[in-house]
């Protein structure tokens, strides 16, 4: 009997480590976004500062993991075996849920996830107990702390709205004061701004950070609470003086100092307060096991007989566990690719400049933007023109004449980064002081979104995409609560009735899903890294344009070659399943070319003066690639629709002829791919010479089908499909040859010029 619970503890330990990894990956957005987005310091410095904050916060974290033991449910109402089932269900759910959000690159709240998982698992077990005892469901209130869930939901709504509005207002006022030419203004008001910002961060550390340190005496905490205003006033004076000295004597940018210290403060508070979300449940399980083991050895109490009243007390967490947890968090911070993708989501939604948008607009985002534009227009008519012009001048962005500076520009400037950190710190501190339930993720994210809107980062070109992104993230937060509750309740029920076998199966399922997710994400990251050449904005010379274009051609040709062969083979076998996969895969190829065309603006912007003439060449090449992609898309989709509609299969002679075309096409495309991969452009001449033979062969097949119709063909559907495939194949060959001819002309001209 005892062995089962030891195995459960070992499983919980493994899940705790996994949860630390996936949890830190998601919460990294809280303290990394502002520093990374503003490029205030190097990435290495950002990670070092954040790592120190996380390590100190974890080591000095509160040893009292209350939320996992008595914050959501009443432990004295549950037996030891039931408590262990609840904890196992919670941890399995938490790992899977957070890993899912990390995989799609969306930030969510680890606090909300753990609270609703505890609530769902506890409700599930409580309902089972009530049902077994024959009681009414009205008894549920005696098992569950129902007021806590209500507070959390209210906290979500308050945090989202208040953080967004405050971030918007503070950033708007800050921009009116500093404008985008803030370097000049910092000489006069930099010391005051630095004093206010650093004092706010000090307040954040005192109220939010030190509250969780178990080594501070009650007298010290009481002194801080009673003299907070005095401490803040003294801090403001001291920090203002320090800010002035740093600027005048050491020539330091005070905004950079604020960002570094703010990043440290948020990382410190994150580790100190959110650590419970990752290891609180396993520690509570370990403490539960110790309580039961003591009772079992003294009186032989069975797991189904010991009520867990002992969890209601305060039990400190061993220091070595906090140190290990801190180490895992720091390592994750440095090496997690999923953390980077979550951070990129926040930075891209808040960025000042244009770029490729990740989210697609929806009806709600379009409606919000449309009515916002109407409202903005109405306000503009009321505001005096002189005032409007003066305000607009404050929001004028400096021109980057240097292309290098423009390409290396941060997502937003250091004024906005400082505002994000300071406002988030103050709001979290006030919420903590008032004992309001809130999520640091919600606060930091919504402050960043509010400040980006105030900074006019969401213009008419990007607003509909950015709003859609924010709505997706906010929707994900509420999905977190719903899925956490439902999944934990379901897992608890499965473990309760399925016993050890069900528990083992769920753990294996969790391992498989997390590993599979990691493999898919790694593969996706490599693919994105490979495809980043399509988004590059640093192409400068003719040679680089040639290289870039040849890579694009080779990639598209490779995709078309594979797709053509698969389609012909699967059509011959009448394989609906594989044709369906081809039909889905072709969309990816179309998106690839469409993305290339979408980046033409940035491509032309990045060219040096000597290479501007190459723009037309690049545009025409992309147009031919799109024509080729449309041809293969027609071939693939019509083949799929033909089989999907259960029409007759093509005749053996037709399939044989198509396969011969495919074999010739493979030779053609392999030669083209080899020429462009190895930059052996001299071979293009020979490829162009052989083009007529292939076109003549396709024309002969068209004539052969005409003869079939006059003699033996009886299926109009087959005729339509077969003609369609041959005609699109001819168009595909023609577009390919036109592309090769254009590239050859450009290459010869570029070679003779340079």
XYZ file of C-alpha atoms in Angstrom:
754
model
C 0.000 0.000 0.000
C 2.760 2.400 0.981
C 4.606 1.697 -2.267
C 1.728 3.066 -4.348
C 1.950 6.462 -2.663
C 5.745 6.560 -2.950
C 5.344 5.989 -6.693
C 2.776 8.788 -6.762
C 5.223 11.103 -4.974
C 7.960 10.255 -7.475
C 5.520 10.947 -10.318
C 4.527 14.246 -8.686
C 8.214 15.193 -8.387
C 8.731 14.562 -12.109
C 5.566 16.487 -12.908
C 6.739 19.344 -10.662
C 10.000 19.676 -12.621
C 8.078 19.553 -15.892
C 5.601 22.093 -14.550
C 8.439 24.420 -13.587
C 9.733 24.268 -17.150
C 6.385 24.849 -18.867
C 5.321 27.404 -16.234
C 8.448 29.543 -16.520
C 8.221 29.323 -20.318
C 4.772 30.885 -20.143
C 5.405 33.427 -17.386
C 8.676 34.710 -18.874
C 6.564 37.227 -20.806
C 5.834 38.998 -17.494
C 9.351 40.286 -16.952
C 11.183 39.926 -20.283
C 8.908 41.727 -22.759
C 9.823 45.327 -21.960
C 13.572 44.772 -21.905
C 13.605 42.607 -25.042
C 11.184 44.819 -26.976
C 13.119 48.024 -26.254
C 16.583 46.486 -26.797
C 17.713 48.568 -23.822
C 20.547 46.132 -23.164
C 21.846 42.995 -24.816
C 19.857 39.758 -24.642
C 22.611 38.216 -22.554
C 22.403 41.033 -19.983
C 18.603 40.749 -19.873
C 18.789 37.016 -19.156
C 21.507 37.492 -16.510
C 19.463 40.156 -14.686
C 16.267 38.102 -14.934
C 18.103 34.959 -13.777
C 19.450 36.713 -10.683
C 15.941 37.981 -9.898
C 14.391 34.543 -10.405
C 17.062 32.803 -8.328
C 16.792 35.229 -5.396
C 13.002 35.216 -5.578
C 12.874 31.420 -5.525
C 15.374 30.983 -2.685
C 13.657 33.581 -0.499
C 10.200 32.470 -1.556
C 7.495 31.951 1.013
C 7.726 28.494 2.483
C 3.975 28.523 3.088
C 2.339 27.111 -0.058
C -1.170 27.892 1.167
C -3.170 27.853 -2.068
C -2.395 24.190 -2.739
C -3.451 23.089 0.739
C -6.397 25.129 1.911
C -7.012 28.073 -0.409
C -9.538 26.383 -2.713
C -10.945 23.414 -0.832
C -11.278 22.392 2.808
C -8.682 19.614 3.380
C -10.275 18.448 6.639
C -13.205 17.131 4.568
C -11.041 14.791 2.460
C -9.186 11.581 3.285
C -5.521 11.058 2.405
C -6.214 8.817 -0.612
C -8.675 11.397 -1.965
C -6.212 14.248 -1.466
C -3.547 12.351 -3.418
C -5.991 11.765 -6.287
C -6.797 15.492 -6.349
C -3.113 16.435 -6.433
C -2.261 13.937 -9.181
C -5.145 15.151 -11.364
C -4.110 18.779 -10.828
C -0.472 18.270 -11.800
C -1.211 16.211 -14.909
C -3.708 18.837 -16.066
C -1.381 21.749 -15.294
C 1.530 20.319 -17.256
C -0.614 19.552 -20.300
C -2.488 22.866 -20.214
C 0.545 25.134 -19.844
C 2.506 23.143 -22.408
C -0.357 23.593 -24.878
C -0.373 27.369 -24.420
C 3.424 27.466 -24.746
C 3.253 25.479 -27.965
C 0.868 27.967 -29.581
C 2.869 30.894 -28.172
C 0.090 32.455 -26.073
C 0.625 33.765 -22.530
C -1.818 32.593 -19.866
C -2.040 32.758 -16.074
C -0.368 30.006 -14.078
C -2.256 31.274 -11.029
C -5.662 30.889 -12.664
C -4.744 27.474 -14.063
C -3.667 26.032 -10.702
C -6.645 27.537 -8.834
C -9.248 26.177 -11.244
C -7.497 22.802 -11.475
C -7.643 22.478 -7.695
C -11.255 23.592 -7.779
C -12.204 21.144 -10.557
C -10.465 18.112 -9.012
C -11.826 18.883 -5.531
C -15.383 19.361 -6.861
C -15.140 16.058 -8.750
C -14.079 14.087 -5.677
C -16.545 15.953 -3.441
C -19.448 15.141 -5.797
C -18.424 11.463 -5.822
C -18.328 11.466 -1.986
C -21.725 13.193 -1.767
C -23.211 10.746 -4.268
C -21.826 7.716 -2.405
C -23.111 8.984 0.930
C -26.543 9.657 -0.581
C -26.492 13.359 0.310
C -27.761 16.365 -1.612
C -25.423 18.423 -3.840
C -26.142 21.346 -1.556
C -23.488 19.791 0.693
C -20.826 20.821 -1.845
C -20.274 24.142 -0.067
C -18.924 22.275 2.963
C -16.099 20.840 0.820
C -15.207 23.774 -1.432
C -14.171 27.374 -0.786
C -16.645 28.718 -3.361
C -15.922 32.380 -2.619
C -12.330 31.963 -3.844
C -13.368 31.057 -7.395
C -15.686 34.070 -7.517
C -12.863 36.346 -6.340
C -10.548 34.977 -9.017
C -13.065 35.617 -11.813
C -13.700 39.163 -10.576
C -9.927 39.628 -10.297
C -9.490 38.597 -13.952
C -12.041 41.133 -15.179
C -10.696 43.929 -12.964
C -7.063 43.252 -13.891
C -7.787 43.215 -17.632
C -9.785 46.438 -17.713
C -7.880 48.490 -15.117
C -4.403 47.518 -16.367
C -5.304 48.379 -19.963
C -6.820 51.768 -19.103
C -4.053 52.802 -16.689
C -1.332 51.695 -19.117
C -3.017 53.687 -21.882
C -3.403 56.883 -19.825
C 0.088 56.864 -18.289
C 1.767 56.180 -21.637
C -0.275 58.899 -23.365
C 0.723 61.468 -20.733
C 4.353 60.291 -20.818
C 4.481 60.654 -24.602
C 2.987 64.155 -24.408
C 5.762 65.062 -21.957
C 8.696 63.364 -23.677
C 7.522 62.931 -27.303
C 9.616 60.539 -29.407
C 12.570 62.938 -29.151
C 12.950 62.054 -25.482
C 16.744 62.441 -25.364
C 16.457 66.234 -25.125
C 13.704 66.192 -22.501
C 15.584 63.721 -20.292
C 18.151 66.446 -19.495
C 15.464 68.473 -17.735
C 12.975 65.977 -16.316
C 15.012 62.755 -16.419
C 15.970 62.928 -12.744
C 12.350 63.350 -11.639
C 11.155 60.602 -13.967
C 13.952 58.335 -12.732
C 13.120 59.145 -9.101
C 9.419 58.381 -9.594
C 10.080 55.194 -11.558
C 12.685 53.753 -9.200
C 10.551 54.669 -6.174
C 7.612 52.833 -7.752
C 9.827 49.791 -8.302
C 11.045 50.045 -4.690
C 7.408 50.105 -3.547
C 6.790 47.033 -5.687
C 9.730 45.161 -4.132
C 8.706 46.142 -0.599
C 5.020 45.318 -0.931
C 5.070 42.424 -3.401
C 8.565 41.004 -3.046
C 9.519 41.214 0.628
C 6.098 40.030 1.711
C 7.046 36.517 0.620
C 10.448 36.445 2.388
C 10.097 34.190 5.452
C 13.269 35.490 7.117
C 11.988 39.003 7.817
C 10.639 39.474 11.314
C 7.100 40.622 12.007
C 8.470 43.835 13.486
C 10.297 44.648 10.231
C 7.220 43.988 8.122
C 5.076 46.031 10.499
C 7.561 48.926 10.314
C 7.496 48.815 6.506
C 3.692 48.742 6.391
C 3.297 51.584 8.915
C 5.923 53.826 7.321
C 5.395 53.073 3.647
C 4.638 56.686 2.665
C 7.686 58.020 4.512
C 9.904 55.349 2.914
C 8.544 56.272 -0.515
C 9.175 60.017 -0.022
C 12.742 59.424 1.169
C 13.226 56.966 -1.701
C 11.972 59.514 -4.243
C 14.466 62.153 -3.042
C 17.388 59.711 -2.941
C 16.572 58.118 -6.313
C 16.099 61.505 -7.974
C 19.557 62.558 -6.782
C 21.059 59.234 -7.897
C 19.336 59.566 -11.303
C 20.802 63.040 -11.806
C 24.288 61.835 -10.841
C 24.053 58.859 -13.190
C 23.071 61.115 -16.088
C 25.404 64.049 -15.477
C 28.554 62.364 -14.133
C 28.447 58.804 -15.475
C 26.558 59.721 -18.683
C 24.203 56.789 -18.211
C 20.774 56.628 -19.832
C 18.417 56.600 -16.833
C 15.735 54.824 -18.889
C 18.096 51.914 -19.421
C 18.731 51.757 -15.661
C 14.970 51.770 -14.959
C 14.393 48.928 -17.427
C 17.172 46.768 -15.974
C 16.040 47.294 -12.354
C 12.366 46.875 -13.310
C 13.130 43.590 -15.063
C 14.961 42.381 -11.958
C 12.049 43.424 -9.690
C 9.391 41.654 -11.783
C 11.542 38.512 -12.050
C 12.089 38.580 -8.276
C 8.375 38.931 -7.540
C 7.454 36.300 -10.136
C 9.695 33.656 -8.586
C 8.825 34.638 -5.022
C 5.083 34.543 -5.457
C 4.327 32.289 -8.438
C 6.574 29.434 -7.367
C 3.571 27.998 -5.498
C 1.836 27.513 -8.860
C 4.485 24.995 -9.914
C 5.647 23.144 -6.787
C 2.937 23.954 -4.239
C 0.848 20.889 -5.087
C 3.708 18.318 -5.010
C 4.954 19.792 -1.709
C 1.438 19.597 -0.271
C 1.283 15.954 -1.423
C 4.610 15.214 0.264
C 3.412 16.861 3.481
C 0.183 14.842 3.266
C 2.185 11.645 2.907
C 4.262 12.516 5.995
C 1.082 13.098 8.002
C -0.410 9.785 6.915
C 2.834 7.835 7.437
C 3.063 9.128 11.020
C -0.573 8.140 11.670
C -0.107 4.745 10.001
C 2.973 3.859 12.036
C 1.430 4.957 15.326
C -2.081 3.523 14.957
C -2.271 1.700 11.608
C -4.599 4.289 10.071
C -5.528 3.455 6.478
C -5.333 6.047 3.674
C -9.129 5.948 3.435
C -9.504 6.738 7.141
C -7.239 9.743 7.731
C -8.863 13.157 7.280
C -6.254 15.718 6.242
C -6.895 18.312 8.934
C -3.127 18.669 9.323
C -2.920 20.522 5.987
C -4.833 23.431 7.493
C -1.794 24.461 9.485
C 1.374 26.218 8.363
C 4.137 23.877 7.236
C 7.356 25.487 5.909
C 8.974 24.260 2.701
C 12.541 22.891 2.974
C 15.142 25.332 1.670
C 16.849 22.804 -0.604
C 13.615 22.341 -2.597
C 13.409 26.080 -3.188
C 17.040 26.153 -4.354
C 16.442 23.262 -6.783
C 13.276 24.947 -8.076
C 15.182 28.202 -8.600
C 17.881 26.369 -10.549
C 15.335 24.699 -12.848
C 13.644 28.058 -13.466
C 16.911 29.783 -14.374
C 17.959 27.005 -16.780
C 14.529 27.123 -18.428
C 14.816 30.863 -18.850
C 18.020 30.464 -20.849
C 17.211 27.458 -22.995
C 13.431 27.228 -23.506
C 12.470 27.872 -27.134
C 8.821 27.968 -26.096
C 9.548 30.833 -23.699
C 10.974 32.756 -26.642
C 7.854 32.135 -28.743
C 5.535 33.328 -25.938
C 7.654 36.473 -25.460
C 7.639 37.112 -29.224
C 3.828 37.144 -29.174
C 3.731 39.984 -26.649
C 6.514 41.958 -28.328
C 4.976 41.653 -31.813
C 1.547 42.780 -30.621
C 3.103 45.855 -28.983
C 5.709 46.750 -31.595
C 5.783 50.265 -33.018
C 6.708 49.439 -36.593
C 5.108 47.436 -39.372
C 5.790 43.817 -40.040
C 4.227 40.432 -40.666
C 1.162 40.046 -38.446
C 0.670 36.724 -36.730
C -3.082 36.890 -36.056
C -5.867 36.995 -38.624
C -8.642 39.579 -38.178
C -12.113 38.456 -37.080
C -15.533 40.097 -37.088
C -15.099 41.425 -33.547
C -11.682 42.998 -34.188
C -12.982 44.568 -37.416
C -16.007 45.985 -35.593
C -13.893 47.373 -32.740
C -11.471 49.062 -35.146
C -14.253 50.395 -37.380
C -16.159 52.032 -34.517
C -12.924 53.256 -32.932
C -12.053 55.038 -36.183
C -15.527 56.613 -36.267
C -15.209 57.701 -32.616
C -11.705 59.054 -33.199
C -12.950 61.045 -36.175
C -15.772 62.515 -34.091
C -13.355 63.539 -31.338
C -11.016 65.134 -33.884
C -13.789 67.404 -35.107
C -14.382 68.680 -31.561
C -10.737 69.266 -30.592
C -9.384 72.638 -31.796
C -7.057 72.303 -34.772
C -4.143 74.052 -33.006
C -4.365 71.639 -30.051
C -4.662 68.651 -32.389
C -1.587 69.696 -34.368
C 0.407 70.196 -31.177
C -0.558 66.727 -29.916
C 0.202 65.143 -33.285
C 3.638 66.727 -33.233
C 4.400 64.960 -29.944
C 3.683 61.634 -31.623
C 5.829 62.267 -34.689
C 8.479 59.572 -34.916
C 12.028 60.483 -35.906
C 13.089 59.391 -39.374
C 15.791 56.757 -39.542
C 17.806 57.827 -42.559
C 20.338 55.099 -41.940
C 19.057 51.798 -43.284
C 21.146 49.884 -40.740
C 19.523 51.764 -37.853
C 16.102 51.261 -39.355
C 16.536 47.524 -39.704
C 17.913 47.178 -36.181
C 15.236 49.389 -34.609
C 13.623 48.076 -31.404
C 9.957 47.088 -31.258
C 9.303 50.153 -29.080
C 11.399 52.799 -27.355
C 12.695 52.907 -23.788
C 10.076 55.428 -22.633
C 7.324 52.893 -23.288
C 9.359 50.035 -21.829
C 9.882 52.047 -18.613
C 6.179 52.898 -18.415
C 5.247 49.232 -18.884
C 7.490 48.108 -16.033
C 6.619 50.929 -13.646
C 2.839 50.797 -14.187
C 2.751 46.990 -13.936
C 4.813 47.144 -10.725
C 2.517 49.753 -9.139
C -0.713 47.943 -10.088
C 0.546 44.592 -8.828
C 1.725 46.246 -5.589
C -1.627 47.979 -5.014
C -3.538 44.783 -5.754
C -1.363 42.825 -3.356
C -1.684 45.464 -0.644
C -5.484 45.437 -0.990
C -5.448 41.609 -1.001
C -7.128 41.522 -4.409
C -6.754 38.318 -6.442
C -4.910 39.169 -9.648
C -2.564 37.645 -12.170
C 0.821 39.163 -12.947
C 0.457 37.866 -16.513
C -2.827 39.676 -17.033
C -1.533 42.924 -15.554
C 1.786 43.054 -17.421
C 0.253 42.017 -20.750
C -2.673 44.447 -20.626
C -0.452 47.341 -19.515
C 1.750 46.647 -22.541
C -1.271 46.559 -24.848
C -2.706 49.776 -23.390
C 0.599 51.610 -23.725
C 1.029 50.427 -27.329
C -2.438 51.737 -28.228
C -1.677 55.089 -26.557
C 1.621 55.261 -28.442
C -0.237 54.939 -31.758
C 1.522 51.671 -32.511
C -1.804 50.305 -33.741
C -2.395 52.332 -36.882
C -4.889 51.721 -39.681
C -2.476 49.246 -41.291
C -2.124 46.974 -38.262
C -4.957 47.711 -35.802
C -7.345 44.997 -36.971
C -4.609 42.339 -36.619
C -3.348 43.572 -33.251
C -6.851 43.789 -31.769
C -7.536 40.262 -33.022
C -4.340 39.120 -31.304
C -5.306 40.738 -27.991
C -8.794 39.209 -28.192
C -7.243 35.793 -28.849
C -5.000 36.108 -25.818
C -7.830 37.322 -23.552
C -10.098 34.561 -24.839
C -7.338 32.084 -24.024
C -7.336 33.272 -20.418
C -10.986 32.365 -19.941
C -10.464 29.107 -21.811
C -7.683 28.380 -19.296
C -10.131 28.537 -16.389
C -12.758 26.421 -18.142
C -10.375 23.757 -19.453
C -8.410 23.616 -16.166
C -11.591 22.992 -14.180
C -13.065 20.445 -16.618
C -9.873 18.470 -17.327
C -8.838 18.241 -13.655
C -12.342 17.111 -12.694
C -12.312 14.463 -15.430
C -8.813 13.199 -14.545
C -9.702 13.006 -10.837
C -12.792 10.948 -11.688
C -10.776 8.623 -13.952
C -8.102 8.061 -11.283
C -10.729 7.520 -8.555
C -12.541 4.774 -10.454
C -9.639 3.450 -12.526
C -7.112 3.174 -9.717
C -3.422 2.561 -10.319
C -3.884 1.428 -13.927
C -5.730 4.626 -14.843
C -3.101 6.717 -13.055
C -0.252 5.042 -14.943
C -2.084 5.473 -18.252
C -2.661 9.192 -17.589
C 0.986 9.738 -16.657
C 2.115 7.937 -19.822
C -0.367 10.029 -21.816
C 1.024 13.228 -20.289
C 4.619 12.198 -21.051
C 3.771 11.258 -24.640
C 1.873 14.495 -25.273
C 4.578 16.724 -23.753
C 7.388 14.945 -25.625
C 5.380 15.006 -28.848
C 4.656 18.689 -28.338
C 8.359 19.359 -27.791
C 9.330 17.506 -30.964
C 6.674 19.277 -33.043
C 7.649 22.665 -31.611
C 11.334 21.995 -32.267
C 10.557 20.964 -35.829
C 8.344 24.018 -36.276
C 11.052 26.308 -34.858
C 13.633 24.896 -37.266
C 11.215 25.349 -40.148
C 10.490 28.940 -39.117
C 14.200 29.592 -38.781
C 14.740 28.174 -42.240
C 11.893 30.238 -43.660
C 13.082 33.416 -41.974
C 14.859 34.236 -45.194
C 11.430 35.049 -46.533
C 11.055 37.749 -43.883
C 14.559 39.094 -44.132
C 14.914 42.819 -44.468
C 18.695 42.997 -44.596
C 19.307 42.151 -48.272
C 21.622 44.794 -49.663
C 23.559 43.804 -52.772
C 22.783 42.297 -56.160
C 24.638 39.111 -55.191
C 22.485 38.727 -52.100
C 19.353 39.290 -54.180
C 20.500 36.535 -56.541
C 21.146 34.194 -53.631
C 17.811 35.039 -51.975
C 15.875 34.538 -55.210
C 17.563 31.242 -56.027
C 16.723 29.941 -52.528
C 13.085 30.923 -53.009
C 12.910 29.303 -56.452
C 14.569 26.111 -55.231
C 12.205 25.826 -52.268
C 9.039 26.324 -54.322
C 10.239 24.036 -57.128
C 10.999 21.321 -54.569
C 7.499 21.611 -53.115
C 5.824 21.549 -56.544
C 7.891 18.556 -57.670
C 6.930 16.474 -54.640
C 3.282 17.523 -54.821
C 2.942 16.686 -58.519
C 4.341 13.177 -58.027
C 2.194 12.496 -54.950
C -0.952 13.724 -56.697
C -0.439 11.570 -59.788
C 0.392 8.483 -57.702
C -2.530 8.931 -55.302
C -4.935 9.675 -58.154
C -3.838 6.451 -59.838
C -4.584 4.462 -56.668
C -7.793 6.441 -56.068
C -6.476 7.067 -52.532
C -8.829 9.624 -50.987
C -6.961 9.835 -47.655
C -3.624 10.768 -49.205
C -5.227 13.144 -51.700
C -6.873 14.882 -48.753
C -3.451 15.330 -47.151
C -2.137 16.719 -50.437
C -5.075 19.122 -50.553
C -4.169 20.445 -47.098
C -0.447 20.555 -47.831
C -0.867 22.674 -50.944
C -2.239 25.495 -48.796
C 1.107 25.632 -47.010
C 2.938 26.124 -50.311
C 0.500 28.863 -51.301
C 1.012 30.595 -47.945
C 4.774 30.430 -48.448
C 4.587 32.261 -51.765
C 1.927 34.651 -50.460
C 4.204 35.497 -47.536
C 7.007 36.289 -49.965
C 4.729 38.666 -51.862
C 3.556 40.202 -48.589
C 7.140 41.126 -47.740
C 7.857 42.953 -51.002
C 7.445 46.322 -49.249
C 10.140 45.508 -46.672
C 12.352 43.937 -49.320
C 12.352 47.100 -51.459
C 12.846 49.285 -48.375
C 16.006 47.402 -47.454
C 17.761 47.637 -50.837
C 20.750 49.891 -51.252
C 20.660 52.549 -53.945
C 22.607 50.454 -56.458
C 20.177 47.547 -56.180
C 16.796 49.288 -56.422
C 16.448 48.342 -60.105
C 16.376 44.708 -59.002
C 12.993 45.263 -57.364
C 11.091 44.700 -60.608
C 12.982 41.463 -61.225
C 12.120 40.221 -57.729
C 8.425 41.100 -58.140
C 8.191 39.308 -61.514
C 9.932 36.229 -60.124
C 7.374 36.062 -57.309
C 4.571 36.467 -59.824
C 5.819 33.453 -61.792
C 6.168 31.451 -58.578
C 2.576 32.302 -57.731
C 1.431 31.194 -61.206
C 3.261 27.891 -60.735
C 1.751 27.417 -57.293
C -1.743 28.121 -58.611
C -1.242 25.473 -61.325
C -0.165 22.754 -58.899
C -2.982 23.801 -56.537
C -5.507 23.333 -59.375
C -4.057 19.899 -60.186
C -4.100 18.780 -56.554
C -7.534 20.106 -55.611
C -9.289 18.875 -58.736
C -7.793 15.414 -58.272
C -9.002 15.361 -54.670
C -12.494 16.598 -55.566
C -12.788 14.007 -58.349
C -12.055 11.109 -55.989
C -13.980 12.710 -53.107
C -17.089 12.883 -55.315
C -16.690 9.135 -56.059
C -16.338 9.636 -59.805
C -14.836 6.872 -61.927
C -11.115 6.416 -61.776
C -9.028 7.506 -64.737
C -8.319 4.745 -67.221
C -5.086 2.809 -67.088
C -3.774 4.479 -70.263
C -4.505 7.947 -68.850
C -2.730 7.198 -65.546
C 0.209 5.702 -67.453
C 0.501 8.819 -69.617
C 0.289 11.114 -66.593
C 3.007 9.068 -64.894
C 5.256 9.539 -67.932
C 4.642 13.275 -67.729
C 5.480 13.121 -64.030
C 8.755 11.301 -64.738
C 9.784 13.977 -67.229
C 8.676 16.709 -64.840
C 10.784 15.142 -62.078
C 13.852 15.257 -64.285
C 13.127 18.884 -65.198
C 12.495 20.044 -61.637
C 15.441 18.062 -60.216
C 17.726 19.754 -62.738
C 16.327 23.191 -61.856
C 16.601 22.542 -58.117
C 20.184 21.315 -58.491
C 21.131 24.345 -60.588
C 19.757 26.835 -58.078
C 20.975 25.006 -54.964
C 24.523 24.887 -56.303
C 24.390 28.218 -58.151
C 25.219 26.446 -61.424
C 23.216 28.931 -63.462
C 25.001 28.040 -66.695
C 22.854 24.884 -66.840
C 19.728 27.000 -67.312
C 20.507 27.267 -71.059
C 20.278 23.501 -71.518
C 17.089 23.282 -69.452
C 15.465 25.956 -71.626
C 16.486 24.108 -74.811
C 14.706 20.936 -73.643
C 11.478 22.728 -72.723
C 9.843 22.351 -76.144
C 10.120 18.548 -76.066
C 8.115 18.415 -72.837
C 5.508 20.885 -74.078
C 5.143 18.909 -77.333
C 4.664 15.697 -75.353
C 1.853 17.240 -73.294
C 0.239 18.554 -76.492
C 0.378 15.031 -77.985
C -1.421 13.668 -74.911
C -4.144 16.292 -75.316
C -4.628 15.203 -78.938
C -4.645 11.540 -77.881
C -7.473 12.273 -75.419
C -9.446 14.012 -78.157
C -9.158 10.831 -80.235
C -10.281 8.748 -77.236
C -13.422 10.838 -76.892
C -14.279 10.161 -80.531
C -13.778 6.388 -80.138
C -13.801 4.889 -76.632
C -14.135 7.544 -73.882
C -17.493 7.400 -72.076
C -16.974 9.509 -68.933
C -17.373 13.317 -69.194
C -16.046 13.725 -65.634
C -12.862 11.855 -66.458
C -12.420 13.926 -69.587
C -12.844 17.164 -67.659
C -10.300 16.090 -65.028
C -7.785 14.720 -67.519
C -7.894 17.793 -69.758
C -7.644 20.014 -66.701
C -4.540 18.178 -65.454
C -2.811 18.339 -68.847
C -3.637 21.997 -69.484
C -2.482 23.062 -66.024
C 0.661 20.959 -66.469
C 1.354 22.864 -69.683
C 0.778 26.181 -67.871
C 3.064 25.009 -65.079
C 5.851 24.204 -67.554
C 5.362 27.512 -69.382
C 5.508 29.545 -66.158
C 8.597 27.625 -65.033
C 10.403 28.322 -68.304
C 9.425 32.004 -68.241
C 10.831 32.209 -64.721
C 14.094 30.578 -65.815
C 14.406 32.914 -68.776
C 13.850 35.979 -66.584
C 16.382 34.782 -64.026
C 18.941 34.041 -66.743
C 18.598 37.543 -68.209
C 18.922 39.169 -64.799
C 21.911 37.043 -63.854
C 23.764 37.838 -67.072
C 23.074 41.548 -66.713
C 24.113 41.565 -63.060
C 27.272 39.613 -63.897
C 28.271 42.023 -66.655
C 27.521 45.072 -64.456
C 29.285 43.945 -61.299
